[in-house]
Short mmCIF file of C-alpha atoms and ligand atoms in Angstrom, two decimals:
data_model
loop_
_atom_site.label_atom_id
_atom_site.label_comp_id
_atom_site.label_asym_id
_atom_site.label_seq_id
_atom_site.Cartn_x
_atom_site.Cartn_y
_atom_site.Cartn_z
CA MET B 101 80.28 125.86 118.35
CA ASN B 102 79.26 123.25 115.83
CA PHE B 103 80.05 119.64 116.56
CA GLU B 104 78.24 118.30 113.46
CA LEU B 105 80.33 116.64 110.79
CA THR B 106 79.89 118.14 107.33
CA SER B 107 78.15 115.95 104.77
CA GLU B 108 81.54 115.20 103.15
CA GLN B 109 83.06 114.21 106.50
CA GLN B 110 80.06 112.01 107.30
CA LEU B 111 80.22 110.36 103.89
CA LEU B 112 83.91 109.58 104.32
CA LYS B 113 83.27 108.23 107.81
CA ASP B 114 80.52 105.92 106.52
CA THR B 115 82.68 104.76 103.61
CA VAL B 116 85.67 103.95 105.81
CA ARG B 117 83.50 102.28 108.44
CA GLU B 118 81.88 100.07 105.82
CA PHE B 119 85.28 99.18 104.33
CA ALA B 120 86.73 98.44 107.76
CA TRP B 121 83.82 96.23 108.80
CA THR B 122 83.38 94.33 105.57
CA ARG B 123 86.96 94.07 104.26
CA VAL B 124 89.41 94.59 107.13
CA ALA B 125 87.61 92.87 110.01
CA PRO B 126 87.46 89.41 108.40
CA ALA B 127 91.19 89.49 107.51
CA ALA B 128 92.76 91.26 110.51
CA ALA B 129 93.37 88.27 112.81
CA GLU B 130 95.04 86.20 110.09
CA LEU B 131 97.20 89.07 108.84
CA ASP B 132 98.33 89.66 112.41
CA ARG B 133 99.00 85.98 113.09
CA GLU B 134 101.05 85.62 109.92
CA ALA B 135 102.63 89.08 110.22
CA ARG B 136 101.61 89.52 106.59
CA PHE B 137 101.52 92.96 104.96
CA PRO B 138 97.97 93.76 103.79
CA TYR B 139 98.68 94.37 100.08
CA GLU B 140 95.12 93.68 98.95
CA LEU B 141 93.60 95.98 101.54
CA VAL B 142 96.05 98.75 100.67
CA ALA B 143 95.03 98.39 97.00
CA GLU B 144 91.38 98.63 98.02
CA MET B 145 92.06 101.69 100.17
CA ALA B 146 93.81 103.21 97.16
CA GLU B 147 90.71 102.53 95.03
CA LEU B 148 88.59 104.27 97.64
CA GLY B 149 90.89 107.29 97.63
CA LEU B 150 92.08 106.71 101.20
CA MET B 151 95.81 106.80 100.56
CA GLY B 152 95.99 110.54 99.98
CA ILE B 153 93.06 112.02 101.91
CA PRO B 154 94.60 115.45 102.74
CA ILE B 155 96.60 115.77 99.50
CA PRO B 156 95.04 118.13 96.91
CA GLU B 157 93.16 116.61 94.00
CA GLU B 158 95.58 118.08 91.46
CA TYR B 159 98.16 115.59 92.79
CA GLY B 160 95.78 112.65 92.86
CA GLY B 161 94.65 113.02 96.48
CA ALA B 162 91.15 113.50 97.86
CA GLY B 163 91.70 117.15 98.81
CA ALA B 164 89.91 116.64 102.12
CA ASP B 165 90.57 118.38 105.43
CA THR B 166 92.50 117.11 108.45
CA VAL B 167 89.30 116.41 110.40
CA SER B 168 88.22 114.01 107.62
CA TYR B 169 91.63 112.38 107.65
CA ALA B 170 91.50 111.93 111.45
CA ILE B 171 88.04 110.38 111.19
CA ALA B 172 89.27 107.91 108.56
CA VAL B 173 92.27 106.93 110.70
CA GLU B 174 89.99 106.46 113.71
CA GLU B 175 87.55 104.26 111.81
CA LEU B 176 90.33 102.02 110.49
CA THR B 177 91.99 101.67 113.91
CA ARG B 178 88.64 100.78 115.42
CA ILE B 179 88.98 97.54 113.47
CA ASP B 180 92.72 97.07 112.90
CA SER B 181 95.80 99.07 113.83
CA SER B 182 98.18 97.51 111.29
CA VAL B 183 96.04 98.63 108.37
CA ALA B 184 95.50 102.03 109.98
CA ILE B 185 99.18 102.75 110.62
CA THR B 186 100.05 101.70 107.08
CA MET B 187 97.69 104.35 105.72
CA ALA B 188 98.52 106.95 108.40
CA ALA B 189 102.33 106.68 108.24
CA HIS B 190 102.18 106.74 104.45
CA THR B 191 100.09 109.90 104.51
CA SER B 192 101.38 111.98 107.45
CA LEU B 193 105.01 110.88 107.49
CA GLY B 194 105.69 109.65 103.98
CA THR B 195 103.72 111.87 101.61
CA MET B 196 103.22 115.05 103.66
CA PRO B 197 106.90 116.13 103.73
CA ILE B 198 107.01 116.04 99.94
CA TYR B 199 103.75 117.97 99.70
CA LEU B 200 104.81 120.55 102.30
CA TYR B 201 108.43 121.12 101.31
CA GLY B 202 108.83 119.71 97.82
CA THR B 203 109.61 121.78 94.74
CA ASP B 204 107.00 121.74 91.97
CA GLU B 205 109.12 119.20 90.20
CA GLN B 206 109.40 116.91 93.24
CA LYS B 207 105.68 117.17 93.82
CA ARG B 208 104.94 116.27 90.21
CA GLU B 209 107.38 113.39 90.35
CA TRP B 210 106.23 111.78 93.60
CA LEU B 211 102.78 112.90 94.71
CA PRO B 212 100.58 111.38 92.00
CA ARG B 213 102.07 107.94 92.68
CA LEU B 214 101.87 108.34 96.45
CA ALA B 215 98.51 110.04 96.83
CA THR B 216 96.81 107.41 94.68
CA GLY B 217 98.41 104.63 96.72
CA GLU B 218 100.31 103.17 93.77
CA GLY B 219 103.49 103.55 95.82
CA LEU B 220 104.10 103.84 99.57
CA ALA B 221 106.32 106.43 101.22
CA ALA B 222 108.24 106.29 104.48
CA PHE B 223 109.90 108.81 106.76
CA GLY B 224 113.23 107.86 108.29
CA LEU B 225 114.03 109.95 111.31
CA THR B 226 114.80 107.47 114.10
CA GLU B 227 118.30 106.00 114.36
CA PRO B 228 119.71 103.37 116.70
CA ASN B 229 121.22 106.16 118.82
CA ALA B 230 118.83 108.98 118.01
CA GLY B 231 115.25 108.27 119.12
CA SER B 232 113.62 110.86 121.38
CA ASP B 233 116.74 112.93 120.76
CA ALA B 234 116.10 112.86 117.03
CA GLY B 235 118.33 115.88 116.47
CA ALA B 236 121.31 113.66 117.37
CA THR B 237 121.13 112.06 113.93
CA ARG B 238 124.42 110.53 112.78
CA THR B 239 123.48 109.69 109.23
CA ARG B 240 125.57 111.92 107.00
CA ALA B 241 125.06 113.17 103.46
CA GLU B 242 127.93 114.77 101.59
CA LEU B 243 127.50 116.64 98.36
CA ARG B 244 129.98 115.31 95.78
CA ASP B 245 129.83 115.99 92.05
CA GLY B 246 126.16 116.86 92.09
CA ARG B 247 125.12 113.89 94.21
CA TRP B 248 124.41 113.32 97.89
CA ILE B 249 126.49 110.45 99.23
CA VAL B 250 124.58 109.07 102.19
CA ASN B 251 126.09 106.95 104.96
CA GLY B 252 124.29 105.86 108.11
CA ALA B 253 121.41 103.84 109.51
CA LYS B 254 117.77 104.25 110.48
CA ILE B 255 115.63 101.97 112.61
CA PHE B 256 111.93 101.14 113.11
CA ILE B 257 110.90 102.70 109.79
CA THR B 258 107.29 102.08 108.74
CA ASN B 259 106.40 101.24 105.11
CA ALA B 260 110.01 101.32 103.88
CA GLY B 261 110.37 97.74 102.67
CA THR B 262 107.13 96.59 101.03
CA ASP B 263 106.93 95.55 97.37
CA ILE B 264 105.23 98.86 96.64
CA SER B 265 107.47 101.14 98.76
CA ALA B 266 108.63 103.97 96.52
CA CYS B 267 110.87 106.13 98.66
CA VAL B 268 111.95 107.19 102.12
CA THR B 269 112.60 110.76 103.20
CA ILE B 270 115.49 110.71 105.65
CA THR B 271 117.06 113.26 107.91
CA ALA B 272 120.83 113.52 107.54
CA CYS B 273 123.63 115.78 108.68
CA THR B 274 124.74 117.80 105.70
CA GLY B 275 127.26 119.84 107.67
CA ASP B 276 128.25 120.74 111.22
CA GLY B 277 125.02 121.09 113.21
CA GLU B 278 123.14 121.13 109.93
CA ILE B 279 120.28 118.65 109.31
CA SER B 280 118.54 118.35 105.97
CA ASN B 281 115.87 116.08 104.50
CA ILE B 282 116.70 113.98 101.48
CA ILE B 283 114.46 111.72 99.41
CA VAL B 284 116.00 108.30 98.80
CA PRO B 285 114.16 106.22 96.20
CA ASN B 286 113.78 102.48 96.83
CA GLY B 287 116.26 100.61 94.71
CA ALA B 288 119.00 103.27 95.01
CA ALA B 289 122.42 101.59 95.04
CA GLY B 290 123.82 101.44 98.58
CA TYR B 291 120.37 101.64 100.21
CA GLU B 292 119.71 98.39 102.04
CA ILE B 293 116.56 97.39 103.84
CA SER B 294 116.49 94.71 106.55
CA ALA B 295 114.00 91.87 106.79
CA PRO B 296 110.76 92.90 108.56
CA MET B 297 111.26 93.43 112.30
CA HIS B 298 109.32 91.15 114.68
CA LYS B 299 106.98 93.14 116.88
CA LEU B 300 104.62 92.90 119.85
CA GLY B 301 101.87 94.61 117.87
CA TRP B 302 101.19 96.24 114.48
CA ARG B 303 102.38 92.87 113.20
CA ALA B 304 100.92 93.18 109.73
CA SER B 305 102.55 96.58 109.22
CA ASP B 306 105.98 96.95 107.67
CA THR B 307 108.81 97.99 110.03
CA ARG B 308 112.44 97.95 108.91
CA GLU B 309 116.00 98.87 109.63
CA LEU B 310 117.63 100.85 106.85
CA SER B 311 121.29 101.22 106.06
CA PHE B 312 123.01 103.55 103.65
CA ARG B 313 126.52 102.77 102.42
CA ASP B 314 127.83 105.36 100.00
CA CYS B 315 124.29 105.59 98.71
CA ALA B 316 124.24 108.21 95.93
CA VAL B 317 121.13 110.22 95.15
CA PRO B 318 120.82 113.27 92.87
CA GLU B 319 121.42 116.70 94.44
CA GLU B 320 117.83 117.61 93.46
CA ASN B 321 116.55 115.05 96.01
CA LEU B 322 117.21 117.54 98.80
CA LEU B 323 113.76 118.25 100.26
CA GLY B 324 113.21 121.88 101.18
CA GLU B 325 116.01 124.20 102.12
CA ARG B 326 119.39 122.80 103.12
CA GLY B 327 119.81 122.96 106.91
CA LYS B 328 116.07 123.25 107.58
CA GLY B 329 115.58 119.52 108.21
CA PHE B 330 115.26 119.83 111.97
CA GLN B 331 112.51 122.44 111.73
CA GLN B 332 110.78 120.43 109.01
CA PHE B 333 110.67 117.18 110.94
CA LEU B 334 109.31 118.96 114.01
CA GLU B 335 106.47 120.29 111.84
CA ILE B 336 105.90 116.88 110.27
CA LEU B 337 105.67 115.29 113.71
CA ASP B 338 103.20 117.95 114.86
CA GLY B 339 100.87 116.84 112.05
CA GLY B 340 101.67 113.15 112.51
CA ARG B 341 100.62 113.36 116.15
CA ILE B 342 97.08 114.12 115.08
CA SER B 343 96.93 110.82 113.23
CA VAL B 344 98.47 108.82 116.08
CA ALA B 345 96.01 110.52 118.44
CA ALA B 346 93.18 109.52 116.09
CA MET B 347 94.53 105.98 116.31
CA GLY B 348 94.34 106.21 120.11
CA VAL B 349 90.65 107.12 119.94
CA GLY B 350 89.98 104.47 117.30
CA LEU B 351 91.72 101.75 119.28
CA ALA B 352 89.86 102.74 122.44
CA GLN B 353 86.54 102.81 120.59
CA GLY B 354 87.20 99.41 119.04
CA ALA B 355 88.15 97.93 122.42
CA TYR B 356 85.01 99.42 123.96
CA ASP B 357 82.85 97.98 121.15
CA LEU B 358 84.29 94.52 121.81
CA ALA B 359 83.85 94.81 125.58
CA LEU B 360 80.26 96.04 125.29
CA ALA B 361 79.26 93.20 122.97
CA TYR B 362 81.01 90.62 125.14
CA ALA B 363 79.46 91.95 128.36
CA LYS B 364 75.97 91.57 126.90
CA GLU B 365 76.64 88.05 125.76
CA ARG B 366 78.69 86.50 128.58
CA GLU B 367 76.63 85.11 131.43
CA GLN B 368 77.85 84.44 134.96
CA PHE B 369 75.82 84.01 138.13
CA GLY B 370 72.81 83.44 135.88
CA ARG B 371 72.82 86.75 134.06
CA PRO B 372 74.80 88.74 131.47
CA ILE B 373 77.84 90.33 133.12
CA ALA B 374 76.64 93.66 131.62
CA GLU B 375 74.04 93.65 134.39
CA PHE B 376 76.68 93.93 137.10
CA GLN B 377 77.23 97.51 138.10
CA ALA B 378 81.03 97.13 138.22
CA VAL B 379 81.01 96.21 134.53
CA GLN B 380 78.54 98.99 133.70
CA PHE B 381 80.72 101.55 135.46
CA ALA B 382 83.80 100.39 133.58
CA LEU B 383 81.95 100.77 130.27
CA ALA B 384 80.51 104.14 131.32
CA ASP B 385 84.00 105.45 132.13
CA MET B 386 85.36 104.16 128.84
CA ALA B 387 82.60 105.78 126.77
CA THR B 388 83.06 109.09 128.59
CA GLU B 389 86.82 109.23 128.20
CA ILE B 390 86.63 108.23 124.55
CA GLU B 391 84.37 111.23 123.86
CA ALA B 392 86.88 113.50 125.60
CA GLY B 393 89.75 112.05 123.57
CA ARG B 394 87.84 112.41 120.32
CA ALA B 395 87.08 116.05 121.09
CA LEU B 396 90.81 116.74 121.60
CA VAL B 397 91.68 115.07 118.31
CA HIS B 398 89.01 116.88 116.32
CA ARG B 399 90.01 120.20 117.85
CA ALA B 400 93.69 119.70 116.96
CA ALA B 401 92.69 118.73 113.41
CA TRP B 402 90.33 121.69 113.14
CA LEU B 403 93.02 124.13 114.33
CA LYS B 404 95.31 122.77 111.62
CA ASP B 405 92.57 123.13 109.01
CA VAL B 406 91.86 126.75 109.86
CA GLY B 407 95.56 127.61 109.83
CA LYS B 408 95.88 128.29 113.57
CA PRO B 409 98.76 127.05 115.73
CA PHE B 410 98.01 123.41 116.49
CA ALA B 411 101.24 121.95 117.90
CA LEU B 412 100.09 122.20 121.53
CA ALA B 413 96.66 120.73 120.79
CA ALA B 414 98.22 117.91 118.75
CA ALA B 415 100.70 116.98 121.51
CA GLN B 416 97.94 117.13 124.13
CA ALA B 417 95.67 114.97 121.99
CA LYS B 418 98.48 112.46 121.39
CA LEU B 419 99.41 112.27 125.08
CA TYR B 420 95.83 112.01 126.28
CA THR B 421 94.70 109.42 123.75
CA GLY B 422 97.84 107.32 124.31
CA LEU B 423 97.03 107.09 128.01
CA LEU B 424 93.30 106.77 127.31
CA SER B 425 93.76 103.86 124.90
CA ASN B 426 95.95 102.14 127.50
CA ARG B 427 93.29 102.44 130.20
CA VAL B 428 90.44 101.49 127.91
CA VAL B 429 92.04 98.44 126.32
CA ASN B 430 93.11 97.20 129.74
CA ALA B 431 89.58 97.55 131.13
CA ALA B 432 88.08 96.05 127.96
CA LEU B 433 90.29 92.98 128.23
CA GLN B 434 89.40 92.66 131.92
CA ILE B 435 85.73 92.43 130.93
CA HIS B 436 86.64 89.52 128.64
CA GLY B 437 88.19 87.59 131.55
CA GLY B 438 90.40 84.67 130.50
CA TYR B 439 88.96 84.62 126.99
CA GLY B 440 90.52 88.05 126.43
CA PHE B 441 93.93 86.48 126.91
CA MET B 442 93.32 84.08 124.02
CA ASP B 443 94.35 84.84 120.45
CA GLU B 444 90.88 83.96 119.13
CA PHE B 445 89.48 87.06 120.78
CA ALA B 446 90.22 90.30 118.93
CA ILE B 447 90.71 92.18 122.19
CA SER B 448 94.06 90.43 122.71
CA ARG B 449 95.31 91.92 119.41
CA PHE B 450 94.03 95.36 120.44
CA TYR B 451 95.89 94.99 123.73
CA ARG B 452 99.18 94.24 121.93
CA ASP B 453 98.60 96.97 119.34
CA GLN B 454 98.00 99.64 121.97
CA LYS B 455 101.41 100.13 123.59
CA ILE B 456 103.15 101.67 120.60
CA LEU B 457 100.65 104.55 120.68
CA GLU B 458 102.52 105.77 123.77
CA ILE B 459 105.90 105.47 122.06
CA GLY B 460 105.72 106.24 118.31
CA GLU B 461 105.99 109.83 117.02
CA GLY B 462 107.23 110.87 120.43
CA THR B 463 106.85 108.98 123.70
CA ASN B 464 104.48 110.15 126.44
CA GLU B 465 107.48 111.82 128.06
CA VAL B 466 108.39 113.62 124.85
CA GLN B 467 104.78 114.84 124.49
CA ARG B 468 105.00 116.25 128.01
CA MET B 469 108.27 117.96 127.09
CA VAL B 470 106.63 119.49 123.98
CA ILE B 471 103.54 120.53 125.95
CA ALA B 472 105.63 122.09 128.74
CA ARG B 473 107.73 124.01 126.20
CA LEU B 474 104.60 125.31 124.47
CA LEU B 475 103.18 126.33 127.84
CA GLY B 476 106.23 128.56 128.18
CA LEU B 477 108.09 126.39 130.71
C1 FAD E 721 106.49 99.99 115.32
C2 FAD E 721 107.27 101.26 115.24
C3 FAD E 721 107.15 102.06 114.11
C4 FAD E 721 107.92 103.22 114.01
N1 FAD E 721 107.87 103.96 112.84
C5 FAD E 721 108.76 104.96 112.67
C6 FAD E 721 108.88 105.63 111.41
O1 FAD E 721 108.16 105.34 110.44
N2 FAD E 721 109.82 106.60 111.28
C7 FAD E 721 110.65 106.96 112.29
O2 FAD E 721 111.49 107.83 112.10
N3 FAD E 721 110.54 106.37 113.51
C8 FAD E 721 109.64 105.38 113.72
N4 FAD E 721 109.55 104.75 114.94
C9 FAD E 721 110.44 105.17 116.01
C10 FAD E 721 109.75 105.86 117.18
O3 FAD E 721 109.34 107.14 116.82
C11 FAD E 721 110.76 105.85 118.36
O4 FAD E 721 110.83 104.52 118.82
C12 FAD E 721 110.38 106.81 119.45
O5 FAD E 721 110.51 108.13 119.04
C13 FAD E 721 111.24 106.59 120.72
O6 FAD E 721 112.60 106.54 120.43
P1 FAD E 721 113.46 105.33 121.03
O7 FAD E 721 112.74 104.07 120.68
O8 FAD E 721 114.86 105.47 120.57
O9 FAD E 721 113.39 105.51 122.60
P2 FAD E 721 114.34 106.41 123.51
O10 FAD E 721 114.42 107.78 122.96
O11 FAD E 721 115.63 105.69 123.74
O12 FAD E 721 113.52 106.46 124.86
C14 FAD E 721 113.60 105.45 125.86
C15 FAD E 721 112.82 105.97 127.09
O13 FAD E 721 113.49 107.13 127.61
C16 FAD E 721 112.58 108.21 127.71
N5 FAD E 721 113.27 109.47 127.49
C17 FAD E 721 114.14 109.79 126.49
N6 FAD E 721 114.55 111.05 126.61
C18 FAD E 721 113.91 111.57 127.71
C19 FAD E 721 113.92 112.83 128.34
N7 FAD E 721 114.64 113.85 127.89
N8 FAD E 721 113.15 112.99 129.45
C20 FAD E 721 112.39 111.96 129.92
N9 FAD E 721 112.35 110.74 129.35
C21 FAD E 721 113.09 110.55 128.25
C22 FAD E 721 111.55 107.92 126.63
O14 FAD E 721 110.35 108.63 126.86
C23 FAD E 721 111.40 106.42 126.73
O15 FAD E 721 110.54 106.10 127.78
C24 FAD E 721 108.75 103.61 115.08
C25 FAD E 721 108.83 102.83 116.23
C26 FAD E 721 108.12 101.65 116.31
C27 FAD E 721 108.30 100.80 117.54
#
């Protein structure tokens, strides 16, 4: 076994860490407070080649492996979840489907813009009445005169409504019991995007409701084979879970960093609270569990990179790190006492940003269902 990062992975890690500390950290609290989308930071991530890490260089991406991508997502989340999810949803959910299932023409049309971060992509699976049961999609697409006529609604869609959003890939029923994926460009007539939704966390990220009223897109916008949409979105979510799991580790690590620094600085009973064994034990548990979570994430990413089945490892990593980040951020806020409850302290933002990691891309319960199925139950 070799747990060393390669020199490329280490370089990327250092680059993202530096960017996160110097550029994201000073802006994160204000962006969160104002629920303002981080356009400038996205442009800077694009410059650094972070908006298409696993996409091959021929399409404008960095051509790096999934382990590198997971490391980058972790390092961003360690500082700010809104910026991290913007990059992660764009990559795993928005761009990946086009890379995995697109025709040469679709790849040439979309990937260079997306992988370089010039445009953002979204993936619209969830509907008001089809969440965990995503196969119950009611959005319909009918083929008429060489065009798909789309009618329906999606909810909670990340990156769909920014000034630089380029397209959303949606799942739609294209026949009885038949689900297909279709690319809908932003600006298509009949495609309406709500105002940003107000959220507990991830406040600087873009989350929208989408509606399609006789929205016509060219027949060629079908992504992959007709009727294979269900299978495709399951595969996309398998990959996406690695990035949400990396966010779980990153959030936990960031919360731990804050708690450690605070414990050394805060004095009560005449000494730093870090000298009390109860606080030391809490930090020791956090550090230990974070290492375990990181190992699960890296293993899932590595399995994907070497072309081995990774769905089980990805669901396990997602479930574990969701629960881990919950425990860690809770303990980290506890160490901050009342100050942790105040907006001025970053830990309060981490606390709000954590919960969605147990819901998005499959709730904890859905992960357990996936894991049980893959265990043969
Ligand atoms: C900020 C944010 C960003 C998001 N971004 C996107 C995006 O970009 N694209 C996208 O398509 N979606 C996105 N989502 C949607 C997200 O994936 C869903 O919210 C999630 O899958 C859960 O669906 P739901 O909210 O409808 O909950 P429900 O499915 O209604 O679940 C409610 C509760 O019931 C439980 N439950 C449901 N079925 C079962 C069962 N069979 N057994 C046991 N328990 C069950 C769930 O675990 C949960 O606890 C986003 C959501 C949020 C909040």
